Each structure stands twice: as C-alpha cells, then as structure tokens.
Amino acid sequence: MDLDVFVSAHRAEWDRLDALLRRRRRLTGVEADELVALYQRTATHLSVIRSSAPDPQLTGRLSQLVARARSTVAGTRRASWRDVVRFLTQGFPAAVYRARRWWVPTALVSTAVSVLLGWWIGTHPEVQAAIGAQSELRQLTRPGGEYETYYSSHQAAAFAAQVWTNNAEAAAMCLVLGVFLGLPVLWILFENMLNLGVGAGLMSSAGRLDTFLGLVLPHGLLELTAVFVAAGTGLRLGWTVIDPGPRTRRAALAEEGRAAVGMAIGLALVLFVSGCIEGFVTPSGLPTWARIGIGVLAELGFLTYVFVLGGRAVRAGDTGDVEEFERSAAVPTAA
C-alpha cells in the first residue's frame, strides 16, 4: 500500500472527524450520524495502516482520534454489578472451558511427572542423599516434623493470605509469560511438580505418604487445578504467537490476551478459596477423611462450575473476551 496516497485520500475525513469531536455545542442529528460513520471508517483505516504500512506517527494520531471518537459515541461507562455477575457466570467460566484442551492435558502430564519424580526419589536412597543429609530429611519427615508443622506454623488468616498471594503470583506469571512461546510456563510448572514430587518421595520413603496426602489434598486439588488452568492458558497464548490461525497475529494475541487477563482475576478468586482451605482446614483438628472431603467438594464444585456454566456460555457464543463494544475495531481477514 502506498501510504502517501492513502493519507491523501482520507485526510479530509480524519480532519472532519477531529472537527466534529472539538465541537463544544451539541451536535445535530445529521452531524451525530456523520460522526459515527467517520468513526467507523477511521477505525478501519487505522487497522489497515497497522497491518499493511505501520507508521508510528500516523498510527499514534489515528489511535487518539479513534479513542476520542469512541468515547464520544459510546459514552463513559462505569463497571456495574451486572458486569461482575456476567464475568462470574459467563466470561470467566467460558474462558476456562475454552482453554480445556490445553489445561486438562497439562494437568494430566504434570501429575504424571510429579508421580514419577516422587517414585524415583522415594525408591532411590542415593537421590535422597543428594537432596539433604539424613538427619535433615528425618527432621522433615518425622511425626511432628517440618512437613506437618508447616501448615500450622503461622496464624491461620495470615498464612492463608500469604499462600493466596504466592499462588496468585505464580498463576499470573504463567498467564503473562506464556507470550514468550510458553517456555517460562514450562519451567514454573516443573518447579511446582518437583516440589510436590520431593515431598511425596521423602514422606513415602519414611512410610508416611498417607500423612503427606492428608495434608496436601484438602487444598492442593483446587490449588493445582488453578495452576494447571493458568499454565494451559499461558501455553495456548504462546502457541498463538506461533500459529494465530485465520486471525492476524495482533488480533489473535489481543483476543487471547484479554481473556487471559480476565482469567487471572477469576483464578485469583479460586486461589483465595484454596488459600482459605490451606489456612483453616488443612491444619485443623478435623479427621483426615473430612479434610480431604472438603478439598474434593471444592474441586468438584469448580469443575462443575466450569463445565456446566462455562460450557453453556460457550455454546451461547461467549468466548471469555470482553463484550464486543469494548473491543477495538478490526478489519475482517480472509480465512
């Protein structure tokens, strides 16, 4: 595309749009219709320039012009409880449901890796010796040792808040760093599975695997599911960089990125629940079966929420993205 010819052909429209936006008096009906039409055309021009002949100065000018026009046409909109309800009942579960082909395999493979690491560590004394001295490992795994007292070492509310913050940060990193072809996500996943495998392997070698699972499962089922969802979404975002499909790479990343940001907020709420379980239920005096039962119920509740509400929302056309009027205009692309 010849940028100079394109600018010459459409400069008058941009100038006219700018003049209408600067009007201090109320626009007439004809002028309002003209402003809407010019806004739509200018948004299309901006998309064409971005995809065909990106010029920083011109792109910046048109971006500001389109943003001003959009604000004038759509008006200032504040978030309402309707937005919160829509997000919790449609947007978030739809985004998680759509990503299921990524996070479900991620969960299965990661769990298998953790089990293999636990078996390897638990059945190979030389590996245990490389992890730490025998006295140190005994201190970790003995009754009343560090693996058990960890969950009751701090006041419950403070511990729950700390766990929630750490897990939400890990999930956010998986979502954000996925854009780097998913490589950092794989490392974060491996670190989590290694920590789990080391704990399971050492406690298994001490004949206390049942105690370990009784401490981990109440909160770990929901917590790890949230991490797997974040990691799977991050990997999908990384794959979008490689293969955006029929969309332009910019449009694909924008769509998946917006869904990932929304998912970060939703997963923070999920991890808040798992943090509360870890802070108040895991170290409680409840029988092991009751603590694990609470964890199983929380996990089943989340999966039902995703596959029932999320599946229904996706079948109704929801993608987990923001509503259409909040997205930037884009030029259609051929399939």
Tab-separated table of C-alpha atoms in Angstrom:
chain	number	residue	atom	x	y	z
A	1	MET	CA	0.000	0.000	0.000
A	2	ASP	CA	1.233	3.484	-0.893
A	3	LEU	CA	0.933	5.284	2.444
A	4	ASP	CA	1.133	8.785	0.959
A	5	VAL	CA	-1.716	8.084	-1.458
A	6	PHE	CA	-3.782	6.521	1.333
A	7	VAL	CA	-3.263	9.540	3.598
A	8	SER	CA	-4.119	11.966	0.811
A	9	ALA	CA	-7.323	10.069	0.070
A	10	HIS	CA	-8.571	10.024	3.676
A	11	ARG	CA	-7.044	13.051	5.397
A	12	ALA	CA	-10.172	15.114	4.830
A	13	GLU	CA	-12.288	12.504	6.649
A	14	TRP	CA	-9.908	12.464	9.620
A	15	ASP	CA	-9.864	16.240	9.790
A	16	ARG	CA	-13.642	16.351	9.648
A	17	LEU	CA	-13.910	13.800	12.458
A	18	ASP	CA	-11.476	15.821	14.545
A	19	ALA	CA	-13.506	18.980	13.905
A	20	LEU	CA	-16.751	17.295	14.995
A	21	LEU	CA	-15.100	15.996	18.174
A	22	ARG	CA	-13.930	19.521	19.025
A	23	ARG	CA	-17.416	20.978	18.719
A	24	ARG	CA	-18.437	22.489	22.041
A	25	ARG	CA	-22.094	22.817	21.134
A	26	ARG	CA	-24.459	19.883	20.896
A	27	LEU	CA	-24.310	18.075	17.543
A	28	THR	CA	-27.349	17.952	15.325
A	29	GLY	CA	-28.805	14.591	14.358
A	30	VAL	CA	-27.129	14.745	10.945
A	31	GLU	CA	-23.782	15.639	12.495
A	32	ALA	CA	-24.084	12.831	15.053
A	33	ASP	CA	-24.737	10.309	12.269
A	34	GLU	CA	-21.774	11.708	10.354
A	35	LEU	CA	-19.541	11.383	13.431
A	36	VAL	CA	-20.494	7.704	13.884
A	37	ALA	CA	-19.821	6.945	10.214
A	38	LEU	CA	-16.469	8.752	10.285
A	39	TYR	CA	-15.518	6.960	13.498
A	40	GLN	CA	-16.191	3.565	11.928
A	41	ARG	CA	-14.277	4.432	8.762
A	42	THR	CA	-11.316	5.864	10.695
A	43	ALA	CA	-11.147	2.752	12.891
A	44	THR	CA	-10.978	0.675	9.708
A	45	HIS	CA	-8.276	2.972	8.291
A	46	LEU	CA	-6.272	2.524	11.498
A	47	SER	CA	-6.458	-1.262	11.216
A	48	VAL	CA	-5.399	-1.151	7.558
A	49	ILE	CA	-2.389	1.034	8.354
A	50	ARG	CA	-1.361	-1.163	11.309
A	51	SER	CA	-1.451	-4.325	9.217
A	52	SER	CA	-0.155	-3.020	5.881
A	53	ALA	CA	2.074	0.012	6.386
A	54	PRO	CA	2.649	0.738	10.089
A	55	ASP	CA	3.799	4.296	10.620
A	56	PRO	CA	4.312	5.205	14.319
A	57	GLN	CA	3.374	8.853	13.993
A	58	LEU	CA	0.272	8.288	11.883
A	59	THR	CA	-0.798	5.302	13.954
A	60	GLY	CA	-0.488	7.347	17.120
A	61	ARG	CA	-2.575	10.187	15.702
A	62	LEU	CA	-5.339	7.915	14.436
A	63	SER	CA	-5.329	5.867	17.658
A	64	GLN	CA	-6.001	9.028	19.663
A	65	LEU	CA	-8.654	10.129	17.193
A	66	VAL	CA	-10.431	6.763	17.306
A	67	ALA	CA	-10.246	6.666	21.117
A	68	ARG	CA	-11.794	10.138	21.393
A	69	ALA	CA	-14.498	9.264	18.895
A	70	ARG	CA	-15.247	6.013	20.623
A	71	SER	CA	-15.596	7.780	23.955
A	72	THR	CA	-17.985	10.281	22.393
A	73	VAL	CA	-20.052	7.656	20.569
A	74	ALA	CA	-20.221	5.067	23.353
A	75	GLY	CA	-20.113	7.474	26.267
A	76	THR	CA	-18.300	6.908	29.539
A	77	ARG	CA	-19.292	3.604	31.031
A	78	ARG	CA	-18.699	2.537	34.609
A	79	ALA	CA	-18.446	-1.024	35.764
A	80	SER	CA	-21.611	-2.256	37.468
A	81	TRP	CA	-22.735	-5.279	39.420
A	82	ARG	CA	-24.150	-6.568	36.140
A	83	ASP	CA	-20.581	-6.732	34.786
A	84	VAL	CA	-19.420	-8.626	37.870
A	85	VAL	CA	-22.268	-11.128	37.607
A	86	ARG	CA	-21.690	-11.576	33.877
A	87	PHE	CA	-17.982	-12.154	34.449
A	88	LEU	CA	-18.547	-14.753	37.176
A	89	THR	CA	-21.385	-16.609	35.437
A	90	GLN	CA	-20.299	-16.341	31.796
A	91	GLY	CA	-16.978	-14.694	30.981
A	92	PHE	CA	-14.638	-16.473	33.384
A	93	PRO	CA	-16.102	-19.998	33.177
A	94	ALA	CA	-16.324	-19.649	29.380
A	95	ALA	CA	-12.640	-18.695	29.165
A	96	VAL	CA	-11.638	-21.670	31.334
A	97	TYR	CA	-13.889	-24.013	29.373
A	98	ARG	CA	-12.488	-22.852	26.036
A	99	ALA	CA	-8.958	-23.496	27.302
A	100	ARG	CA	-9.767	-27.042	28.492
A	101	ARG	CA	-7.927	-28.666	25.574
A	102	TRP	CA	-4.781	-27.044	26.927
A	103	TRP	CA	-5.092	-27.221	30.700
A	104	VAL	CA	-6.571	-30.731	31.001
A	105	PRO	CA	-3.597	-32.355	29.181
A	106	THR	CA	-1.290	-30.029	31.128
A	107	ALA	CA	-2.815	-31.313	34.371
A	108	LEU	CA	-2.508	-34.963	33.350
A	109	VAL	CA	1.087	-34.707	32.134
A	110	SER	CA	2.190	-32.600	35.116
A	111	THR	CA	0.604	-35.005	37.595
A	112	ALA	CA	2.293	-37.939	35.890
A	113	VAL	CA	5.652	-36.142	36.066
A	114	SER	CA	5.152	-35.421	39.769
A	115	VAL	CA	4.221	-39.058	40.479
A	116	LEU	CA	7.287	-40.318	38.620
A	117	LEU	CA	9.544	-37.884	40.480
A	118	GLY	CA	8.028	-38.957	43.801
A	119	TRP	CA	8.521	-42.636	42.967
A	120	TRP	CA	12.110	-42.025	41.835
A	121	ILE	CA	13.024	-40.083	44.959
A	122	GLY	CA	11.194	-42.448	47.306
A	123	THR	CA	12.834	-45.608	45.950
A	124	HIS	CA	16.391	-44.345	45.471
A	125	PRO	CA	18.307	-43.606	48.690
A	126	GLU	CA	21.154	-42.048	46.703
A	127	VAL	CA	18.764	-39.436	45.326
A	128	GLN	CA	17.541	-38.683	48.841
A	129	ALA	CA	21.141	-38.285	49.972
A	130	ALA	CA	21.687	-35.737	47.219
A	131	ILE	CA	18.699	-33.736	48.482
A	132	GLY	CA	19.916	-33.451	52.052
A	133	ALA	CA	21.678	-35.112	54.987
A	134	GLN	CA	19.870	-37.996	56.641
A	135	SER	CA	19.346	-36.006	59.834
A	136	GLU	CA	17.812	-33.133	57.867
A	137	LEU	CA	15.472	-35.450	55.997
A	138	ARG	CA	14.432	-37.103	59.245
A	139	GLN	CA	13.615	-33.688	60.675
A	140	LEU	CA	11.378	-33.030	57.673
A	141	THR	CA	9.509	-36.338	57.649
A	142	ARG	CA	9.236	-37.448	61.306
A	143	PRO	CA	5.897	-37.172	63.159
A	144	GLY	CA	5.572	-33.536	64.130
A	145	GLY	CA	8.331	-32.664	61.664
A	146	GLU	CA	8.538	-29.696	59.351
A	147	TYR	CA	6.220	-31.122	56.701
A	148	GLU	CA	3.435	-31.319	59.294
A	149	THR	CA	4.115	-28.162	61.280
A	150	TYR	CA	4.460	-26.034	58.134
A	151	TYR	CA	0.692	-25.650	57.851
A	152	SER	CA	0.267	-24.544	61.460
A	153	SER	CA	3.454	-22.507	61.830
A	154	HIS	CA	1.619	-19.178	61.411
A	155	GLN	CA	-1.676	-17.664	62.419
A	156	ALA	CA	-4.331	-19.111	60.088
A	157	ALA	CA	-5.540	-15.862	58.490
A	158	ALA	CA	-2.018	-14.565	57.863
A	159	PHE	CA	-0.936	-17.939	56.470
A	160	ALA	CA	-3.961	-18.090	54.150
A	161	ALA	CA	-3.221	-14.580	52.871
A	162	GLN	CA	0.441	-15.433	52.253
A	163	VAL	CA	-0.417	-18.643	50.411
A	164	TRP	CA	-3.047	-16.850	48.322
A	165	THR	CA	-0.615	-14.106	47.348
A	166	ASN	CA	2.135	-16.564	46.369
A	167	ASN	CA	-0.173	-18.791	44.337
A	168	ALA	CA	-1.906	-15.878	42.608
A	169	GLU	CA	1.505	-14.512	41.644
A	170	ALA	CA	2.543	-17.890	40.189
A	171	ALA	CA	-0.704	-18.149	38.216
A	172	ALA	CA	-0.341	-14.596	36.903
A	173	MET	CA	3.229	-15.324	35.814
A	174	CYS	CA	2.043	-18.378	33.874
A	175	LEU	CA	-0.579	-16.279	32.113
A	176	VAL	CA	1.653	-13.301	31.344
A	177	LEU	CA	4.870	-15.152	30.481
A	178	GLY	CA	3.052	-17.508	28.133
A	179	VAL	CA	3.561	-14.957	25.367
A	180	PHE	CA	7.268	-15.948	25.352
A	181	LEU	CA	6.366	-19.107	23.424
A	182	GLY	CA	5.282	-20.763	26.684
A	183	LEU	CA	8.849	-21.618	27.743
A	184	PRO	CA	8.767	-19.845	31.146
A	185	VAL	CA	5.446	-21.568	31.850
A	186	LEU	CA	7.052	-24.995	31.441
A	187	TRP	CA	9.733	-24.043	33.952
A	188	ILE	CA	7.201	-22.785	36.513
A	189	LEU	CA	5.213	-25.998	36.085
A	190	PHE	CA	8.298	-28.161	36.525
A	191	GLU	CA	9.282	-26.332	39.718
A	192	ASN	CA	5.830	-26.924	41.190
A	193	MET	CA	5.786	-30.590	40.235
A	194	LEU	CA	9.337	-31.067	41.518
A	195	ASN	CA	8.440	-29.608	44.918
A	196	LEU	CA	5.396	-31.866	45.113
A	197	GLY	CA	7.395	-34.902	43.987
A	198	VAL	CA	10.170	-34.268	46.501
A	199	GLY	CA	7.700	-34.042	49.379
A	200	ALA	CA	5.816	-37.154	48.300
A	201	GLY	CA	9.025	-39.119	47.704
A	202	LEU	CA	10.631	-38.244	51.043
A	203	MET	CA	7.474	-38.897	53.054
A	204	SER	CA	6.939	-42.158	51.155
A	205	SER	CA	10.460	-43.320	51.997
A	206	ALA	CA	9.651	-42.662	55.665
A	207	GLY	CA	6.435	-44.695	55.394
A	208	ARG	CA	4.258	-41.600	55.867
A	209	LEU	CA	2.842	-40.993	52.393
A	210	ASP	CA	-0.719	-41.186	53.788
A	211	THR	CA	0.068	-38.313	56.166
A	212	PHE	CA	1.524	-36.266	53.318
A	213	LEU	CA	-1.516	-36.783	51.109
A	214	GLY	CA	-3.799	-35.956	54.013
A	215	LEU	CA	-2.043	-32.615	54.332
A	216	VAL	CA	-1.789	-31.781	50.623
A	217	LEU	CA	-5.073	-32.975	49.117
A	218	PRO	CA	-7.522	-30.729	51.040
A	219	HIS	CA	-6.194	-27.547	49.443
A	220	GLY	CA	-3.943	-28.991	46.754
A	221	LEU	CA	-6.677	-30.302	44.460
A	222	LEU	CA	-8.177	-26.866	43.847
A	223	GLU	CA	-4.858	-25.032	44.073
A	224	LEU	CA	-3.126	-27.234	41.496
A	225	THR	CA	-6.145	-27.122	39.192
A	226	ALA	CA	-5.927	-23.326	39.196
A	227	VAL	CA	-2.203	-23.524	38.430
A	228	PHE	CA	-2.860	-26.008	35.605
A	229	VAL	CA	-5.551	-23.720	34.144
A	230	ALA	CA	-3.144	-20.767	34.255
A	231	ALA	CA	-0.312	-22.819	32.749
A	232	GLY	CA	-2.506	-24.265	30.000
A	233	THR	CA	-3.781	-20.805	29.117
A	234	GLY	CA	-0.228	-19.470	29.088
A	235	LEU	CA	0.846	-22.267	26.748
A	236	ARG	CA	-2.102	-21.529	24.468
A	237	LEU	CA	-1.088	-17.864	24.401
A	238	GLY	CA	2.444	-18.924	23.458
A	239	TRP	CA	1.111	-21.117	20.660
A	240	THR	CA	-0.960	-18.181	19.392
A	241	VAL	CA	2.304	-16.344	18.767
A	242	ILE	CA	3.423	-19.254	16.582
A	243	ASP	CA	0.104	-20.018	14.886
A	244	PRO	CA	-2.562	-17.283	15.137
A	245	GLY	CA	-4.870	-19.164	12.762
A	246	PRO	CA	-7.111	-17.174	10.389
A	247	ARG	CA	-6.730	-14.042	12.540
A	248	THR	CA	-3.863	-11.628	12.271
A	249	ARG	CA	-1.223	-12.226	14.943
A	250	ARG	CA	-2.040	-8.859	16.519
A	251	ALA	CA	-5.784	-9.603	16.667
A	252	ALA	CA	-5.217	-13.143	17.947
A	253	LEU	CA	-2.894	-12.001	20.716
A	254	ALA	CA	-5.269	-9.191	21.658
A	255	GLU	CA	-8.213	-11.579	21.955
A	256	GLU	CA	-6.346	-14.304	23.840
A	257	GLY	CA	-4.528	-11.735	25.974
A	258	ARG	CA	-7.772	-10.086	27.083
A	259	ALA	CA	-9.205	-13.480	28.012
A	260	ALA	CA	-6.009	-14.310	29.924
A	261	VAL	CA	-6.209	-11.077	31.941
A	262	GLY	CA	-9.797	-11.855	32.855
A	263	MET	CA	-8.792	-15.377	33.767
A	264	ALA	CA	-6.100	-14.029	36.105
A	265	ILE	CA	-8.801	-12.200	38.065
A	266	GLY	CA	-11.027	-15.288	38.189
A	267	LEU	CA	-8.195	-17.588	39.215
A	268	ALA	CA	-7.244	-15.181	41.991
A	269	LEU	CA	-10.717	-15.798	43.432
A	270	VAL	CA	-10.304	-19.568	43.050
A	271	LEU	CA	-6.911	-19.436	44.745
A	272	PHE	CA	-8.429	-17.351	47.542
A	273	VAL	CA	-10.724	-20.295	48.280
A	274	SER	CA	-7.852	-22.792	48.199
A	275	GLY	CA	-5.789	-20.448	50.399
A	276	CYS	CA	-8.587	-20.365	52.965
A	277	ILE	CA	-8.750	-24.163	52.922
A	278	GLU	CA	-4.971	-24.371	53.375
A	279	GLY	CA	-5.004	-21.853	56.193
A	280	PHE	CA	-8.061	-23.040	58.112
A	281	VAL	CA	-8.896	-26.632	57.083
A	282	THR	CA	-5.555	-28.344	56.378
A	283	PRO	CA	-4.046	-27.675	59.849
A	284	SER	CA	-7.363	-28.156	61.661
A	285	GLY	CA	-8.182	-30.987	64.030
A	286	LEU	CA	-10.733	-32.478	61.643
A	287	PRO	CA	-10.299	-36.147	60.719
A	288	THR	CA	-8.269	-36.746	57.590
A	289	TRP	CA	-11.319	-38.014	55.694
A	290	ALA	CA	-13.211	-34.829	56.496
A	291	ARG	CA	-10.367	-32.551	55.417
A	292	ILE	CA	-9.882	-34.432	52.164
A	293	GLY	CA	-13.654	-34.479	51.657
A	294	ILE	CA	-13.758	-30.674	51.850
A	295	GLY	CA	-10.989	-30.488	49.260
A	296	VAL	CA	-12.794	-32.928	46.959
A	297	LEU	CA	-16.051	-30.971	47.268
A	298	ALA	CA	-14.254	-27.705	46.423
A	299	GLU	CA	-12.626	-29.337	43.385
A	300	LEU	CA	-15.890	-30.882	42.158
A	301	GLY	CA	-17.630	-27.551	42.667
A	302	PHE	CA	-15.071	-25.751	40.494
A	303	LEU	CA	-15.161	-28.384	37.746
A	304	THR	CA	-18.969	-28.327	37.720
A	305	TYR	CA	-18.885	-24.536	37.558
A	306	VAL	CA	-16.511	-24.631	34.564
A	307	PHE	CA	-18.058	-27.452	32.563
A	308	VAL	CA	-21.720	-26.589	33.220
A	309	LEU	CA	-21.778	-22.780	33.300
A	310	GLY	CA	-18.735	-22.431	31.056
A	311	GLY	CA	-19.959	-24.953	28.514
A	312	ARG	CA	-23.374	-23.282	28.424
A	313	ALA	CA	-21.798	-19.844	27.946
A	314	VAL	CA	-19.534	-21.057	25.127
A	315	ARG	CA	-22.432	-22.729	23.332
A	316	ALA	CA	-24.250	-19.391	23.589
A	317	GLY	CA	-21.321	-17.692	21.832
A	318	ASP	CA	-19.304	-16.327	24.769
A	319	THR	CA	-15.528	-16.581	24.313
A	320	GLY	CA	-14.366	-15.116	27.612
A	321	ASP	CA	-13.346	-11.923	25.826
A	322	VAL	CA	-14.703	-8.509	26.772
A	323	GLU	CA	-18.006	-7.501	25.250
A	324	GLU	CA	-17.920	-6.552	21.568
A	325	PHE	CA	-18.454	-2.819	22.052
A	326	GLU	CA	-15.359	-2.696	24.282
A	327	ARG	CA	-13.047	-4.155	21.634
A	328	SER	CA	-11.084	-2.214	19.060
A	329	ALA	CA	-12.432	-2.226	15.545
A	330	ALA	CA	-10.618	-4.563	13.190
A	331	VAL	CA	-10.580	-5.289	9.517
A	332	PRO	CA	-12.013	-8.719	8.613
A	333	THR	CA	-9.407	-11.183	7.376
A	334	ALA	CA	-9.860	-13.972	4.903
A	335	ALA	CA	-9.912	-17.485	6.275
